[in-house]
Each structure stands twice: as structure tokens, then as C-alpha cells.
Tab-separated table of C-alpha atoms in Angstrom:
chain	number	residue	atom	x	y	z
A	1	MET	CA	5.163	81.398	-4.710
A	2	ALA	CA	7.232	82.205	-1.653
A	3	LEU	CA	5.816	81.818	1.829
A	4	THR	CA	6.444	84.798	4.097
A	5	TYR	CA	5.069	84.835	7.610
A	6	GLN	CA	5.807	85.726	11.176
A	7	VAL	CA	5.236	83.590	14.262
A	8	ASN	CA	5.201	85.392	17.593
A	9	ALA	CA	5.041	83.999	21.114
A	10	VAL	CA	1.315	83.250	20.935
A	11	GLY	CA	1.399	81.737	17.452
A	12	LYS	CA	-0.151	84.664	15.572
A	13	LEU	CA	0.669	84.919	11.865
A	14	ASP	CA	0.964	88.278	10.148
A	15	THR	CA	2.915	89.873	7.340
A	16	THR	CA	6.331	91.462	7.796
A	17	SER	CA	7.473	94.902	6.776
A	18	SER	CA	10.785	96.312	5.597
A	19	LEU	CA	12.580	99.396	6.858
A	20	TYR	CA	15.089	101.562	5.075
A	21	PRO	CA	18.714	100.459	5.466
A	22	LYS	CA	21.006	102.728	7.433
A	23	GLN	CA	24.242	100.865	6.988
A	24	LYS	CA	25.326	98.440	4.298
A	25	VAL	CA	27.906	95.744	3.853
A	26	SER	CA	29.306	94.881	0.460
A	27	MET	CA	30.623	91.431	-0.362
A	28	THR	CA	32.104	91.719	-3.825
A	29	SER	CA	33.489	89.001	-6.029
A	30	GLU	CA	37.011	90.185	-5.255
A	31	LYS	CA	36.392	89.693	-1.535
A	32	VAL	CA	34.972	86.234	-2.156
A	33	SER	CA	37.983	85.303	-4.248
A	34	VAL	CA	40.298	86.302	-1.433
A	35	LEU	CA	38.252	84.342	1.093
A	36	CYS	CA	38.116	81.286	-1.148
A	37	GLY	CA	41.847	81.182	-1.691
A	38	GLU	CA	43.185	78.937	-4.404
A	39	GLU	CA	40.601	77.239	-6.565
A	40	ASP	CA	42.263	73.863	-6.378
A	41	GLU	CA	41.411	73.691	-2.666
A	42	ALA	CA	37.916	72.583	-3.572
A	43	LEU	CA	37.747	68.867	-3.001
A	44	GLU	CA	40.552	66.682	-1.736
A	45	TYR	CA	38.866	63.323	-2.163
A	46	ASP	CA	39.844	62.371	-5.686
A	47	ASP	CA	40.301	58.614	-6.052
A	48	ASP	CA	39.747	58.197	-9.758
A	49	GLU	CA	42.265	55.388	-9.973
A	50	TYR	CA	40.229	53.281	-7.554
A	51	ASP	CA	37.105	51.406	-8.516
A	52	LEU	CA	34.315	52.602	-6.287
A	53	GLU	CA	31.997	49.986	-7.744
A	54	ALA	CA	34.165	47.063	-6.623
A	55	PHE	CA	31.203	45.616	-4.717
A	56	SER	CA	28.093	44.420	-6.470
A	57	ASP	CA	24.795	46.238	-6.154
A	58	ALA	CA	23.533	43.419	-3.974
A	59	ASP	CA	26.364	43.960	-1.506
A	60	LEU	CA	26.280	47.746	-1.543
A	61	SER	CA	22.616	48.602	-1.640
A	62	CYS	CA	19.889	49.457	0.790
A	63	GLU	CA	16.390	48.208	0.117
A	64	ASP	CA	14.746	51.339	1.421
A	65	ARG	CA	17.115	53.866	-0.073
A	66	ALA	CA	15.784	57.421	0.140
A	67	PRO	CA	14.210	58.435	-3.168
A	68	GLY	CA	14.858	62.131	-2.598
A	69	PHE	CA	18.637	61.919	-2.754
A	70	SER	CA	20.252	62.144	-6.173
A	71	ASP	CA	23.781	62.591	-7.450
A	72	SER	CA	23.996	66.223	-8.495
A	73	MET	CA	27.740	66.140	-8.919
A	74	ASN	CA	27.676	64.543	-12.407
A	75	GLY	CA	29.881	61.631	-11.561
A	76	VAL	CA	32.312	63.481	-9.315
A	77	VAL	CA	33.591	61.165	-6.587
A	78	LYS	CA	32.152	62.188	-3.230
A	79	PRO	CA	33.844	61.852	0.146
A	80	ARG	CA	32.601	58.921	2.181
A	81	ILE	CA	31.404	58.748	5.754
A	82	LEU	CA	31.680	55.261	7.224
A	83	LEU	CA	29.306	54.249	10.035
A	84	MET	CA	30.922	51.453	12.034
A	85	GLY	CA	30.431	49.789	15.392
A	86	LEU	CA	29.218	46.605	17.004
A	87	ARG	CA	25.773	45.129	16.418
A	88	ARG	CA	22.819	46.986	17.945
A	89	SER	CA	24.926	50.046	18.722
A	90	GLY	CA	22.473	52.328	16.882
A	91	LYS	CA	24.165	52.993	13.523
A	92	SER	CA	21.125	52.474	11.311
A	93	SER	CA	18.912	54.412	13.733
A	94	ILE	CA	21.230	57.411	13.480
A	95	GLN	CA	21.087	57.351	9.697
A	96	LYS	CA	17.295	57.006	9.614
A	97	VAL	CA	16.669	59.807	12.118
A	98	VAL	CA	19.121	62.306	10.612
A	99	PHE	CA	18.567	61.742	6.894
A	100	HIS	CA	15.165	60.050	6.634
A	101	LYS	CA	13.199	62.066	9.236
A	102	MET	CA	12.221	58.870	11.011
A	103	SER	CA	10.775	59.300	14.484
A	104	PRO	CA	13.136	57.995	17.186
A	105	SER	CA	10.398	55.748	18.534
A	106	GLU	CA	10.020	54.093	15.120
A	107	THR	CA	13.671	53.002	15.120
A	108	LEU	CA	12.803	50.419	17.772
A	109	PHE	CA	11.286	48.322	14.976
A	110	LEU	CA	14.286	48.502	12.630
A	111	GLU	CA	15.791	45.159	11.715
A	112	SER	CA	19.480	44.592	12.252
A	113	THR	CA	21.574	45.533	9.215
A	114	ASN	CA	22.981	42.424	7.556
A	115	LYS	CA	24.774	43.962	4.580
A	116	ILE	CA	26.707	47.090	3.694
A	117	CYS	CA	24.252	49.898	2.967
A	118	ARG	CA	25.490	52.749	0.805
A	119	GLU	CA	23.528	55.942	0.331
A	120	ASP	CA	24.209	59.197	-1.481
A	121	VAL	CA	23.427	62.441	0.328
A	122	SER	CA	23.247	65.389	-2.050
A	123	SER	CA	21.043	67.886	-0.271
A	124	SER	CA	23.076	70.860	-1.516
A	125	SER	CA	26.346	71.721	-3.166
A	126	PHE	CA	28.052	71.765	0.219
A	127	VAL	CA	26.353	68.748	1.802
A	128	SER	CA	27.285	66.084	-0.719
A	129	PHE	CA	28.762	62.781	0.412
A	130	GLN	CA	28.165	59.047	0.704
A	131	ILE	CA	27.234	57.189	3.871
A	132	TRP	CA	28.303	53.556	4.163
A	133	ASP	CA	26.578	51.715	6.994
A	134	PHE	CA	28.578	48.620	7.991
A	135	PRO	CA	26.862	45.729	9.791
A	136	GLY	CA	28.456	45.032	13.147
A	137	GLN	CA	28.911	41.346	12.418
A	138	ILE	CA	30.964	41.856	9.235
A	139	ASP	CA	34.698	41.328	9.596
A	140	PHE	CA	35.889	43.747	6.956
A	141	PHE	CA	39.517	42.885	7.788
A	142	ASP	CA	39.013	39.419	6.354
A	143	PRO	CA	41.657	38.711	3.670
A	144	THR	CA	38.920	38.419	1.043
A	145	PHE	CA	37.638	41.912	1.897
A	146	ASP	CA	39.348	44.877	0.193
A	147	TYR	CA	39.374	47.273	3.141
A	148	GLU	CA	42.136	49.370	1.581
A	149	MET	CA	39.814	50.392	-1.256
A	150	ILE	CA	37.192	51.434	1.298
A	151	PHE	CA	39.497	53.586	3.427
A	152	ARG	CA	41.253	55.284	0.481
A	153	GLY	CA	38.190	57.261	-0.502
A	154	THR	CA	36.927	57.902	3.023
A	155	GLY	CA	36.613	61.402	4.447
A	156	ALA	CA	35.353	60.526	7.929
A	157	LEU	CA	34.951	57.354	9.970
A	158	ILE	CA	32.258	57.389	12.641
A	159	PHE	CA	32.518	54.621	15.217
A	160	VAL	CA	29.374	54.231	17.329
A	161	ILE	CA	29.683	52.915	20.893
A	162	ASP	CA	26.656	51.891	22.954
A	163	SER	CA	27.157	53.719	26.248
A	164	GLN	CA	24.559	51.555	28.009
A	165	ASP	CA	26.423	48.324	27.240
A	166	ASP	CA	29.834	46.927	28.153
A	167	TYR	CA	32.149	48.683	25.699
A	168	VAL	CA	35.360	46.672	26.198
A	169	GLU	CA	34.848	44.774	22.939
A	170	ALA	CA	33.808	47.987	21.188
A	171	LEU	CA	37.025	49.735	22.235
A	172	SER	CA	39.057	46.793	20.964
A	173	ARG	CA	37.291	46.950	17.595
A	174	LEU	CA	37.681	50.750	17.535
A	175	HIS	CA	41.443	50.473	18.069
A	176	LEU	CA	41.789	47.862	15.320
A	177	THR	CA	39.673	49.902	12.911
A	178	VAL	CA	41.463	53.191	13.542
A	179	THR	CA	44.970	51.742	13.257
A	180	ARG	CA	44.198	49.906	10.004
A	181	ALA	CA	42.406	52.881	8.493
A	182	TYR	CA	45.157	55.336	9.447
A	183	LYS	CA	47.811	53.237	7.716
A	184	VAL	CA	45.780	53.292	4.502
A	185	ASN	CA	44.594	56.918	4.674
A	186	PRO	CA	46.114	59.258	7.316
A	187	ASP	CA	43.736	62.055	6.262
A	188	ILE	CA	40.602	60.348	7.610
A	189	SER	CA	38.752	62.220	10.349
A	190	PHE	CA	38.053	59.775	13.177
A	191	GLU	CA	34.845	60.461	15.089
A	192	VAL	CA	33.538	58.488	18.089
A	193	PHE	CA	29.838	58.715	18.931
A	194	ILE	CA	29.205	57.662	22.534
A	195	HIS	CA	25.611	56.814	21.779
A	196	LYS	CA	22.374	56.188	23.704
A	197	VAL	CA	23.278	58.587	26.514
A	198	ASP	CA	19.656	59.693	26.942
A	199	GLY	CA	19.223	57.222	29.827
A	200	LEU	CA	22.286	58.446	31.724
A	201	SER	CA	22.650	61.265	34.226
A	202	ASP	CA	24.895	64.218	33.364
A	203	ASP	CA	27.611	63.030	35.739
A	204	HIS	CA	27.461	59.522	34.321
A	205	LYS	CA	27.737	60.885	30.767
A	206	ILE	CA	30.889	62.812	31.598
A	207	GLU	CA	32.343	59.815	33.409
A	208	LYS	CA	31.677	57.538	30.422
A	209	GLN	CA	33.212	59.992	27.982
A	210	ARG	CA	36.285	60.503	30.142
A	211	ASP	CA	36.797	56.745	30.564
A	212	ILE	CA	36.424	55.963	26.845
A	213	HIS	CA	38.655	58.887	25.899
A	214	LYS	CA	41.373	57.786	28.323
A	215	ARG	CA	41.309	54.103	27.308
A	216	THR	CA	41.340	54.889	23.600
A	217	ASN	CA	44.237	57.328	23.777
A	218	THR	CA	46.185	54.963	26.028
A	219	ASP	CA	45.824	52.138	23.482
A	220	LEU	CA	46.955	54.431	20.654
A	221	THR	CA	49.943	55.661	22.653
A	222	ASP	CA	50.996	52.093	23.480
A	223	ALA	CA	50.833	51.306	19.753
A	224	GLY	CA	53.028	54.314	18.934
A	225	LEU	CA	50.158	56.127	17.188
A	226	GLU	CA	49.652	59.070	19.512
A	227	GLN	CA	49.508	61.370	16.453
A	228	ILE	CA	46.027	60.050	15.629
A	229	HIS	CA	43.342	62.466	16.793
A	230	LEU	CA	39.901	61.205	17.737
A	231	SER	CA	36.886	63.429	18.385
A	232	PHE	CA	34.308	62.258	20.932
A	233	TYR	CA	30.615	63.184	21.034
A	234	LEU	CA	27.815	62.302	23.445
A	235	THR	CA	24.828	61.516	21.243
A	236	SER	CA	21.218	60.385	21.374
A	237	ILE	CA	18.498	60.178	18.742
A	238	TYR	CA	15.978	61.444	21.315
A	239	ASP	CA	17.409	64.963	21.361
A	240	HIS	CA	19.358	67.254	19.032
A	241	SER	CA	22.797	66.002	20.094
A	242	ILE	CA	22.999	63.592	17.148
A	243	PHE	CA	22.305	66.421	14.686
A	244	GLU	CA	24.952	68.640	16.240
A	245	ALA	CA	27.511	65.816	16.221
A	246	PHE	CA	26.796	65.031	12.576
A	247	SER	CA	27.095	68.737	11.788
A	248	LYS	CA	30.634	68.776	13.182
A	249	VAL	CA	31.517	65.700	11.106
A	250	VAL	CA	30.097	67.079	7.860
A	251	GLN	CA	31.827	70.437	8.343
A	252	LYS	CA	35.196	68.687	8.209
A	253	LEU	CA	34.319	67.477	4.703
A	254	ILE	CA	33.619	71.003	3.409
A	255	PRO	CA	36.812	72.640	2.072
A	256	GLN	CA	34.986	75.983	1.834
A	257	LEU	CA	34.204	76.048	5.570
A	258	PRO	CA	36.665	78.879	6.415
A	259	THR	CA	35.183	80.943	3.583
A	260	LEU	CA	31.632	80.401	4.835
A	261	GLU	CA	32.634	81.288	8.401
A	262	ASN	CA	34.317	84.490	7.231
A	263	LEU	CA	31.243	85.488	5.243
A	264	LEU	CA	29.030	84.874	8.271
A	265	ASN	CA	31.358	86.914	10.489
A	266	ILE	CA	31.191	89.813	8.040
A	267	PHE	CA	27.419	89.545	7.859
A	268	ILE	CA	26.692	89.513	11.608
A	269	SER	CA	29.229	92.227	12.435
A	270	ASN	CA	27.537	94.624	10.005
A	271	SER	CA	23.951	93.675	10.846
A	272	GLY	CA	23.802	93.721	14.645
A	273	ILE	CA	23.235	89.949	14.799
A	274	GLU	CA	24.440	87.901	17.763
A	275	LYS	CA	24.581	84.432	16.185
A	276	ALA	CA	24.037	82.988	12.706
A	277	PHE	CA	23.890	79.449	11.329
A	278	LEU	CA	23.839	78.161	7.779
A	279	PHE	CA	21.582	75.094	7.780
A	280	ASP	CA	20.851	72.277	5.395
A	281	VAL	CA	17.076	72.383	5.817
A	282	GLY	CA	16.378	68.757	4.981
A	283	SER	CA	18.687	67.186	7.553
A	284	LYS	CA	18.919	70.085	10.083
A	285	ILE	CA	22.700	69.859	9.849
A	286	TYR	CA	24.385	73.235	10.124
A	287	ILE	CA	27.219	73.387	7.636
A	288	ALA	CA	28.706	76.621	8.990
A	289	THR	CA	28.351	79.181	11.744
A	290	ASP	CA	30.194	82.304	12.827
A	291	SER	CA	33.246	82.233	15.079
A	292	SER	CA	31.332	82.671	18.351
A	293	PRO	CA	30.752	79.527	20.469
A	294	VAL	CA	27.734	77.328	19.744
A	295	ASP	CA	25.254	76.957	22.580
A	296	MET	CA	23.252	73.714	22.574
A	297	GLN	CA	20.034	75.493	23.508
A	298	THR	CA	20.488	77.930	20.619
A	299	TYR	CA	21.005	75.058	18.209
A	300	GLU	CA	17.860	73.310	19.496
A	301	LEU	CA	15.844	76.487	18.900
A	302	CYS	CA	17.140	76.582	15.324
A	303	CYS	CA	16.062	72.983	14.732
A	304	ASP	CA	12.629	73.680	16.222
A	305	MET	CA	12.223	76.723	13.992
A	306	ILE	CA	13.113	74.715	10.883
A	307	ASP	CA	10.463	72.167	11.887
A	308	VAL	CA	7.930	74.992	12.270
A	309	VAL	CA	8.813	76.390	8.844
A	310	ILE	CA	8.486	72.995	7.167
A	311	ASP	CA	5.215	72.134	8.922
A	312	ILE	CA	3.523	75.468	8.223
A	313	SER	CA	4.884	75.516	4.661
A	314	CYS	CA	3.307	72.120	4.044
A	315	ILE	CA	-0.068	73.635	5.013
A	316	TYR	CA	0.119	77.156	3.582
A	317	GLY	CA	3.010	76.848	1.151
A	318	MET	CA	3.228	76.231	-2.583
A	319	PRO	CA	0.700	73.610	-3.725
A	320	ASN	CA	2.817	72.285	-6.601
A	321	PHE	CA	6.200	72.160	-4.957
A	322	GLU	CA	9.126	70.317	-6.521
A	323	ALA	CA	11.346	67.628	-5.022
A	324	GLY	CA	9.101	67.373	-1.982
A	325	LEU	CA	9.994	70.881	-0.774
A	326	PRO	CA	6.999	73.064	0.204
A	327	HIS	CA	9.199	76.177	0.287
A	328	ASP	CA	11.582	77.902	-2.097
A	329	LYS	CA	14.650	80.119	-1.987
A	330	ASP	CA	12.539	83.196	-1.138
A	331	SER	CA	10.806	81.751	1.938
A	332	MET	CA	11.368	83.375	5.316
A	333	ALA	CA	10.120	83.206	8.910
A	334	ILE	CA	10.330	85.345	12.047
A	335	ILE	CA	9.793	84.186	15.627
A	336	HIS	CA	9.696	86.605	18.574
A	337	LEU	CA	10.651	84.973	21.874
A	338	ASN	CA	9.425	86.309	25.214
A	339	ASN	CA	12.955	87.404	26.216
A	340	THR	CA	13.214	90.124	23.508
A	341	THR	CA	15.154	87.755	21.260
A	342	VAL	CA	14.170	87.445	17.600
A	343	ILE	CA	14.926	84.379	15.465
A	344	TYR	CA	15.062	85.225	11.777
A	345	LEU	CA	15.167	82.532	9.079
A	346	LYS	CA	15.758	83.251	5.399
A	347	GLU	CA	16.287	80.761	2.608
A	348	VAL	CA	19.628	81.033	0.816
A	349	THR	CA	18.827	78.323	-1.726
A	350	LYS	CA	16.004	75.793	-1.814
A	351	PHE	CA	18.242	73.534	0.323
A	352	LEU	CA	20.130	76.028	2.506
A	353	ALA	CA	18.743	78.513	5.026
A	354	MET	CA	20.304	81.041	7.378
A	355	VAL	CA	18.980	81.209	10.934
A	356	CYS	CA	19.929	84.337	12.905
A	357	PHE	CA	19.574	85.356	16.563
A	358	LEU	CA	19.329	89.056	17.363
A	359	ARG	CA	17.804	91.486	19.822
A	360	LYS	CA	14.462	93.138	19.185
A	361	GLU	CA	16.027	96.581	18.950
A	362	SER	CA	18.487	95.322	16.315
A	363	PHE	CA	15.640	93.802	14.315
A	364	ALA	CA	14.118	97.279	14.008
A	365	ARG	CA	16.690	97.738	11.229
A	366	LYS	CA	15.278	94.867	9.218
A	367	GLY	CA	15.895	96.686	5.938
A	368	LEU	CA	19.606	96.821	6.700
A	369	ILE	CA	19.645	93.124	7.605
A	370	ASP	CA	17.815	92.183	4.411
A	371	TYR	CA	20.192	94.209	2.265
A	372	ASN	CA	23.227	92.652	3.925
A	373	PHE	CA	21.646	89.238	3.536
A	374	HIS	CA	21.255	89.913	-0.174
A	375	CYS	CA	24.995	90.631	-0.359
A	376	PHE	CA	25.733	87.498	1.653
A	377	LYS	CA	23.510	85.403	-0.611
A	378	LYS	CA	25.284	86.731	-3.675
A	379	ALA	CA	28.660	85.891	-2.136
A	380	ILE	CA	27.485	82.348	-1.320
A	381	GLN	CA	26.445	81.889	-4.937
A	382	GLU	CA	29.920	82.921	-6.044
A	383	VAL	CA	31.406	80.323	-3.710
A	384	PHE	CA	29.095	77.753	-5.313
A	385	ASP	CA	30.244	78.863	-8.763
A	386	VAL	CA	33.924	78.537	-7.829
A	387	ARG	CA	33.387	75.000	-6.593
A	388	VAL	CA	31.436	73.972	-9.696
A	389	LYS	CA	34.170	75.424	-11.900
A	390	VAL	CA	36.865	73.526	-10.018
A	391	GLN	CA	34.935	70.277	-10.265
A	392	GLN	CA	34.348	70.756	-13.983
A	393	ASN	CA	38.028	71.473	-14.568
A	394	ARG	CA	39.029	68.444	-12.527
A	395	LYS	CA	36.613	66.214	-14.421
A	396	LEU	CA	37.952	67.508	-17.741
A	397	LEU	CA	41.537	66.940	-16.588
A	398	ASN	CA	40.737	63.372	-15.560
A	399	GLN	CA	39.100	62.716	-18.912
A	400	ARG	CA	42.205	63.985	-20.689
A	401	ARG	CA	44.436	61.791	-18.550
A	402	TRP	CA	42.264	58.778	-19.286
A	403	SER	CA	42.267	59.512	-23.036
A	404	LYS	CA	46.032	59.924	-23.004
A	405	LEU	CA	46.462	56.675	-21.079
A	406	THR	CA	44.165	54.833	-23.495
A	407	LEU	CA	46.016	56.255	-26.494
A	408	THR	CA	49.397	55.284	-25.033
A	409	SER	CA	48.192	51.763	-24.346
A	410	GLY	CA	46.912	51.479	-27.925
A	411	VAL	CA	50.249	52.633	-29.362
A	412	CYS	CA	52.151	50.114	-27.223
A	413	SER	CA	49.832	47.310	-28.328
A	414	SER	CA	50.328	48.229	-32.007
A	415	THR	CA	54.133	48.281	-31.569
A	416	HIS	CA	54.161	44.779	-30.138
């Protein structure tokens, strides 16, 4: 049973009503096909010839692995996100807060990671990847350590720097890591989280970021690697900056991102909406937004609304919910702010939700918005279907290659 409710400025809950649509937007399968482009653009991280299980389960496991994450890709190799940095820089805390809903204050009691921790994140068809958390004390460039295998299948490398500590050693390790990784896989997205900035003033934050940015680029230029691009983010687990930074990282791993952005642009332009986000509800990572700039305050309001939806759904939602989700794909919520702004949340799937910002007068045409959302939802499903089809075709092709290789090897053995 879907949960439908409205929360206004004073916390009153009441039912919502629909109006007749005055203007409609149609997103047909032909339009989706054009937006999607070629089907073989789906997933560029295909390392079937490399053994992803080269490490034993004891070396690549995490004792408190999240039970809610499962591999929904049927064996398809997922892009990897590597979390690296010195000891006590906050890598494990970031992972626990973003993907395990751990309170930031509880991370103070986390033990230092002493082994590589690998975890699958499969919250939806678009948010599907692996996170490898590397202990700061491990020298993965040791000759006995196969770092080339690790970097070959990596989509993004996040290097965490403790902004409240002396970061000279961290910058040295960052330079070594980036240069080695780039030589193995030039397609890796390099992300630098300047972490624990919650205790710094705004001026000090900017100064730290500018100094780290300058030193890092200078070292790369001196090494003749000025073509390497690094993205820098000021992050803290005590606010929403870590979620926004992780959103930017995950978006780079989604080949369908331009398609999703185009669909959102079409939706808001025909519905009188000012801003729209497509969120992964579980992690509060937004996997796409329209082309207008993202305001941090707007993003924080979206995260707060998702928390409200989850909390109220746990109380008034479906009693026998599956997979720990107290809501379903038909859930929705409306919040009226005291500045005539309306925040409208509608579930796209049981994992994805759209959060929209619009004026009160535009929300008077709720019927139009709902109809256009229905078209948008249908288009999103078609994008899902295209990706599943591509992955199935790729899996079948790999199986045929493997069968052919096995047959060829058998023939050669018989000849000899």
C-alpha cells in the first residue's frame, strides 16, 4: 500500500488532490532512443580477462558488511570506487555515514581499518558499483601486491586528505598513487576529498583547498603529467557536503547521465518546475539533476525531505515492507515552505525518487505535473530496459568468446 501525505510548515498531514492537466509533455520510446544514443555506450568497465577474485575472502572482506546490498547485475563486472588515504583520514567513516546510515558521532568509535574492505553497492540499476576501502598503512605498491589488477577495473579513485592535520605526507602519497594509477588506467576519475573541514572557518577552507590544489598540480606538471585532471571537494560527515561530493563521483560512473539530464530538462520545462533531482533514496546520493546550477541549501532541503519521508513511512507506511523499505514506487510527499516554495517528492522506483522545487502557483497545476511525471517515469523505465539489454548482450558475447576460446584450446591439445 502506497503512502501519500502532505507535510506543511506546521507539520499537519492531510491528503492531496489532483487537478486536470492543461498542458502535456510526451516522452516516447523514439525520443528515449535518441537521447540514449548507441546501445553499446552502456558500461565501459569490462575487465573480463582479469581475475577480480585474485585476493582471498579474508583479504577482501569486511566483517560488518551491509546485509541490504546484493548483486543485482547477475555477475556483470561493476566499476570500482577506491577509497585511499593515510591512516585516520576518515575513509571508513565516510563509507559508514553515506552507505550505512551511521550517525557521525558514532564514527568516533570505529576501529582503524587493517585490511582491504570490499563492498557491493547495488541500490538501483544506476547506482551499482563496488567500494574498496584501503587501510592507510598498506603499501599497495609493494612488489608482491598486484596493483595493476586493482587499477584496471577502477572507475574512480577517491583520495581522502585530513585537512586538520599536516598533509605533506598525504600529498606525496597522492602524487605517487595518481601517477601509478594513470599509467595503468588513464580513464580513472581522480577525486580528492579535503576532509574534516567542519572545524575550519570558510576562509580557512578556501585557503586549504587552494594550497592543496596548487601543490598537487605543480607536482603533476613537474612530472610531465599535466594532462591528469583532479577534482577537489571540501567534505565533512557532519553536514551534507560528503553526500554531494559522493554524488558527483557516482555520476561520473553512470554512462546514461546525459540521457537522464535531458529527460529532467524536458520534464521541468514543461511542468513549471524550477529544480529537479533524481535521488537514490537509500544513500541520499543524487544520480542526476537538470542543467541549472546546484545550490547547496537546495540539496540539503532534499536530503532533509528524504529523511522525513523515510521516518514517517516507518511509522505510517506499509507494515510488511520488503528489503527494509517502508515505502514503494507509488509513495509521494509534499512540503510547503513559508516562502511560497513547494517541495514535491515522488517515487520513480522503490530505490529512486524525484525531488522537485516549484512555486506555489505552479503547483496549482498538479495534474499537469503528475501526468508529465508519468511520462518521465515511463521514459526512465525504457532507459533501464536499454541498459539491461546491453548488459545481457555483453554477457552473452563474453560467454561465446569463452566457449570459443575453450574449444580452440581443446583442439590444440588434441592436435599435440
